[in-house]
Amino acid sequence: MKAALTALLLADPDLQARIGSRINWGTPPAHAAGFPCLNLTMVSAPVTYTLDGEAGTQSCTVQIDAWAQTASEAEALRWEVRSLLSGYRGTTGGVRFRGAFVRGSRDLDGRGLGDLGPLFGVSIDLSIRWSAA
């Protein structure tokens, strides 16, 4: 699912124009290869079962952090990602996304990131239902 979500994000020409290929899973901004960038974290991925065993459709929560060198750039990334993924249903990379739902968003504090200078970040929490295509 991670590779398919990454591919989905990178397939959007407007988003790719902003971030290039700078999408990282679980990498803190201090180790990201340039800005602006997206850092994704799998927050929760419980396994769903039926009486017959593991269900074909699973749910997970993914946190997407958008980091940029200006507040306006970070905010533009937030809305770009949100408009792309909110309510998304479709198939990418062998994964059928049955629904991506924005659960919330917040601003991030980039002051503690060492010598990177001031960074601005925003975060989006998504609940994603998916299955193998």
PDB file of C-alpha atoms in Angstrom:
ATOM      1  CA  MET A   1       0.000   0.000   0.000  1.00  0.00           C
ATOM      2  CA  LYS A   2       2.885   2.391   0.762  1.00  0.00           C
ATOM      3  CA  ALA A   3       4.377   2.056  -2.726  1.00  0.00           C
ATOM      4  CA  ALA A   4       0.962   2.507  -4.347  1.00  0.00           C
ATOM      5  CA  LEU A   5       0.195   5.636  -2.296  1.00  0.00           C
ATOM      6  CA  THR A   6       3.603   7.065  -3.180  1.00  0.00           C
ATOM      7  CA  ALA A   7       2.987   6.317  -6.871  1.00  0.00           C
ATOM      8  CA  LEU A   8      -0.443   7.958  -6.675  1.00  0.00           C
ATOM      9  CA  LEU A   9       1.045  11.136  -5.225  1.00  0.00           C
ATOM     10  CA  LEU A  10       3.911  11.223  -7.733  1.00  0.00           C
ATOM     11  CA  ALA A  11       1.504  10.717 -10.655  1.00  0.00           C
ATOM     12  CA  ASP A  12      -0.134  14.093 -10.035  1.00  0.00           C
ATOM     13  CA  PRO A  13       1.652  16.620 -12.294  1.00  0.00           C
ATOM     14  CA  ASP A  14       0.837  19.641 -10.111  1.00  0.00           C
ATOM     15  CA  LEU A  15       2.163  17.973  -6.965  1.00  0.00           C
ATOM     16  CA  GLN A  16       5.217  16.643  -8.784  1.00  0.00           C
ATOM     17  CA  ALA A  17       5.951  20.164 -10.043  1.00  0.00           C
ATOM     18  CA  ARG A  18       6.092  21.316  -6.415  1.00  0.00           C
ATOM     19  CA  ILE A  19       8.033  18.484  -4.778  1.00  0.00           C
ATOM     20  CA  GLY A  20       9.697  16.505  -7.559  1.00  0.00           C
ATOM     21  CA  SER A  21      10.180  13.015  -6.152  1.00  0.00           C
ATOM     22  CA  ARG A  22      10.718  14.135  -2.531  1.00  0.00           C
ATOM     23  CA  ILE A  23       8.300  11.762  -0.783  1.00  0.00           C
ATOM     24  CA  ASN A  24       9.746   9.925   2.199  1.00  0.00           C
ATOM     25  CA  TRP A  25       8.245   7.314   4.507  1.00  0.00           C
ATOM     26  CA  GLY A  26       9.243   7.759   8.152  1.00  0.00           C
ATOM     27  CA  THR A  27      12.137  10.118   7.375  1.00  0.00           C
ATOM     28  CA  PRO A  28      12.400  13.237   9.526  1.00  0.00           C
ATOM     29  CA  PRO A  29      12.800  16.552   7.668  1.00  0.00           C
ATOM     30  CA  ALA A  30      16.408  16.894   8.862  1.00  0.00           C
ATOM     31  CA  HIS A  31      17.261  13.873   6.702  1.00  0.00           C
ATOM     32  CA  ALA A  32      15.053  14.694   3.719  1.00  0.00           C
ATOM     33  CA  ALA A  33      16.751  15.427   0.415  1.00  0.00           C
ATOM     34  CA  GLY A  34      15.565  18.994  -0.112  1.00  0.00           C
ATOM     35  CA  PHE A  35      12.419  21.013   0.290  1.00  0.00           C
ATOM     36  CA  PRO A  36       9.554  21.182  -0.177  1.00  0.00           C
ATOM     37  CA  CYS A  37       8.880  17.536   0.613  1.00  0.00           C
ATOM     38  CA  LEU A  38       6.296  15.136   1.977  1.00  0.00           C
ATOM     39  CA  ASN A  39       7.020  12.785   4.877  1.00  0.00           C
ATOM     40  CA  LEU A  40       4.524   9.970   5.352  1.00  0.00           C
ATOM     41  CA  THR A  41       4.052   7.867   8.478  1.00  0.00           C
ATOM     42  CA  MET A  42       1.908   4.773   8.908  1.00  0.00           C
ATOM     43  CA  VAL A  43       0.246   5.670  12.197  1.00  0.00           C
ATOM     44  CA  SER A  44      -1.966   2.619  12.536  1.00  0.00           C
ATOM     45  CA  ALA A  45      -2.652  -0.467  10.442  1.00  0.00           C
ATOM     46  CA  PRO A  46      -4.795  -2.931  12.374  1.00  0.00           C
ATOM     47  CA  VAL A  47      -5.608  -6.170  10.589  1.00  0.00           C
ATOM     48  CA  THR A  48      -9.313  -6.782   9.955  1.00  0.00           C
ATOM     49  CA  TYR A  49     -10.673 -10.324  10.216  1.00  0.00           C
ATOM     50  CA  THR A  50     -13.878 -12.108   9.288  1.00  0.00           C
ATOM     51  CA  LEU A  51     -15.025 -15.521  10.532  1.00  0.00           C
ATOM     52  CA  ASP A  52     -13.105 -16.977   7.576  1.00  0.00           C
ATOM     53  CA  GLY A  53      -9.801 -15.283   8.425  1.00  0.00           C
ATOM     54  CA  GLU A  54      -8.100 -12.090   7.358  1.00  0.00           C
ATOM     55  CA  ALA A  55     -10.404  -9.777   5.400  1.00  0.00           C
ATOM     56  CA  GLY A  56      -9.547  -8.687   1.888  1.00  0.00           C
ATOM     57  CA  THR A  57     -10.164  -5.009   2.641  1.00  0.00           C
ATOM     58  CA  GLN A  58      -7.975  -3.336   5.234  1.00  0.00           C
ATOM     59  CA  SER A  59      -7.915   0.112   6.847  1.00  0.00           C
ATOM     60  CA  CYS A  60      -4.997   2.222   7.962  1.00  0.00           C
ATOM     61  CA  THR A  61      -4.226   5.728   9.154  1.00  0.00           C
ATOM     62  CA  VAL A  62      -1.492   7.642   7.359  1.00  0.00           C
ATOM     63  CA  GLN A  63      -0.085  10.968   8.497  1.00  0.00           C
ATOM     64  CA  ILE A  64       1.248  13.157   5.680  1.00  0.00           C
ATOM     65  CA  ASP A  65       3.544  15.977   6.741  1.00  0.00           C
ATOM     66  CA  ALA A  66       4.293  18.679   4.176  1.00  0.00           C
ATOM     67  CA  TRP A  67       7.514  20.618   4.861  1.00  0.00           C
ATOM     68  CA  ALA A  68       8.595  23.794   3.084  1.00  0.00           C
ATOM     69  CA  GLN A  69      10.773  26.843   3.560  1.00  0.00           C
ATOM     70  CA  THR A  70       7.815  29.227   3.609  1.00  0.00           C
ATOM     71  CA  ALA A  71       4.464  29.040   5.341  1.00  0.00           C
ATOM     72  CA  SER A  72       2.597  29.765   2.120  1.00  0.00           C
ATOM     73  CA  GLU A  73       4.384  26.924   0.317  1.00  0.00           C
ATOM     74  CA  ALA A  74       3.554  24.471   3.120  1.00  0.00           C
ATOM     75  CA  GLU A  75      -0.083  25.589   3.069  1.00  0.00           C
ATOM     76  CA  ALA A  76      -0.264  25.194  -0.718  1.00  0.00           C
ATOM     77  CA  LEU A  77       1.083  21.648  -0.338  1.00  0.00           C
ATOM     78  CA  ARG A  78      -1.564  20.887   2.277  1.00  0.00           C
ATOM     79  CA  TRP A  79      -4.364  21.860  -0.090  1.00  0.00           C
ATOM     80  CA  GLU A  80      -2.753  20.135  -3.077  1.00  0.00           C
ATOM     81  CA  VAL A  81      -2.508  16.826  -1.177  1.00  0.00           C
ATOM     82  CA  ARG A  82      -5.932  17.236   0.364  1.00  0.00           C
ATOM     83  CA  SER A  83      -7.640  17.916  -2.971  1.00  0.00           C
ATOM     84  CA  LEU A  84      -5.874  14.936  -4.531  1.00  0.00           C
ATOM     85  CA  LEU A  85      -6.648  12.386  -1.804  1.00  0.00           C
ATOM     86  CA  SER A  86      -9.852  13.498  -0.072  1.00  0.00           C
ATOM     87  CA  GLY A  87     -12.513  10.985  -1.068  1.00  0.00           C
ATOM     88  CA  TYR A  88     -10.173   9.285  -3.562  1.00  0.00           C
ATOM     89  CA  ARG A  89     -11.246   5.927  -4.972  1.00  0.00           C
ATOM     90  CA  GLY A  90      -9.288   4.136  -7.670  1.00  0.00           C
ATOM     91  CA  THR A  91      -6.579   1.605  -8.470  1.00  0.00           C
ATOM     92  CA  THR A  92      -2.858   2.312  -8.520  1.00  0.00           C
ATOM     93  CA  GLY A  93       0.110  -0.037  -8.436  1.00  0.00           C
ATOM     94  CA  GLY A  94      -1.894  -3.180  -7.742  1.00  0.00           C
ATOM     95  CA  VAL A  95      -3.834  -1.594  -4.871  1.00  0.00           C
ATOM     96  CA  ARG A  96      -7.501  -0.672  -4.994  1.00  0.00           C
ATOM     97  CA  PHE A  97      -8.081   2.389  -2.845  1.00  0.00           C
ATOM     98  CA  ARG A  98     -11.662   2.042  -1.683  1.00  0.00           C
ATOM     99  CA  GLY A  99     -11.677   5.430  -0.011  1.00  0.00           C
ATOM    100  CA  ALA A 100      -9.297   7.970   1.476  1.00  0.00           C
ATOM    101  CA  PHE A 101     -10.831  10.262   4.065  1.00  0.00           C
ATOM    102  CA  VAL A 102      -9.290  13.323   5.703  1.00  0.00           C
ATOM    103  CA  ARG A 103      -9.671  13.019   9.474  1.00  0.00           C
ATOM    104  CA  GLY A 104      -7.914  16.225  10.423  1.00  0.00           C
ATOM    105  CA  SER A 105      -4.957  18.505   9.922  1.00  0.00           C
ATOM    106  CA  ARG A 106      -2.679  20.690  11.972  1.00  0.00           C
ATOM    107  CA  ASP A 107       0.334  22.960  11.791  1.00  0.00           C
ATOM    108  CA  LEU A 108       3.764  21.598  12.703  1.00  0.00           C
ATOM    109  CA  ASP A 109       6.580  23.321  14.563  1.00  0.00           C
ATOM    110  CA  GLY A 110       9.821  23.255  12.559  1.00  0.00           C
ATOM    111  CA  ARG A 111      11.928  25.224  15.046  1.00  0.00           C
ATOM    112  CA  GLY A 112      13.655  22.197  16.543  1.00  0.00           C
ATOM    113  CA  LEU A 113      15.162  20.931  13.300  1.00  0.00           C
ATOM    114  CA  GLY A 114      18.729  22.044  13.895  1.00  0.00           C
ATOM    115  CA  ASP A 115      20.665  24.058  11.344  1.00  0.00           C
ATOM    116  CA  LEU A 116      18.112  23.684   8.543  1.00  0.00           C
ATOM    117  CA  GLY A 117      16.850  27.171   9.234  1.00  0.00           C
ATOM    118  CA  PRO A 118      13.184  27.893   9.744  1.00  0.00           C
ATOM    119  CA  LEU A 119      10.929  25.264   8.222  1.00  0.00           C
ATOM    120  CA  PHE A 120       7.172  25.337   8.005  1.00  0.00           C
ATOM    121  CA  GLY A 121       5.084  22.212   8.198  1.00  0.00           C
ATOM    122  CA  VAL A 122       1.494  21.106   8.040  1.00  0.00           C
ATOM    123  CA  SER A 123       0.094  17.663   8.680  1.00  0.00           C
ATOM    124  CA  ILE A 124      -2.905  15.764   7.319  1.00  0.00           C
ATOM    125  CA  ASP A 125      -4.323  12.581   8.845  1.00  0.00           C
ATOM    126  CA  LEU A 126      -5.967  10.192   6.382  1.00  0.00           C
ATOM    127  CA  SER A 127      -8.038   7.100   6.992  1.00  0.00           C
ATOM    128  CA  ILE A 128      -7.493   4.810   4.002  1.00  0.00           C
ATOM    129  CA  ARG A 129      -9.467   1.687   3.091  1.00  0.00           C
ATOM    130  CA  TRP A 130      -7.706  -0.522   0.575  1.00  0.00           C
ATOM    131  CA  SER A 131      -7.366  -4.011  -0.868  1.00  0.00           C
ATOM    132  CA  ALA A 132      -5.285  -5.816  -3.454  1.00  0.00           C
ATOM    133  CA  ALA A 133      -6.538  -5.026  -6.957  1.00  0.00           C
TER     134      ALA A 133
END
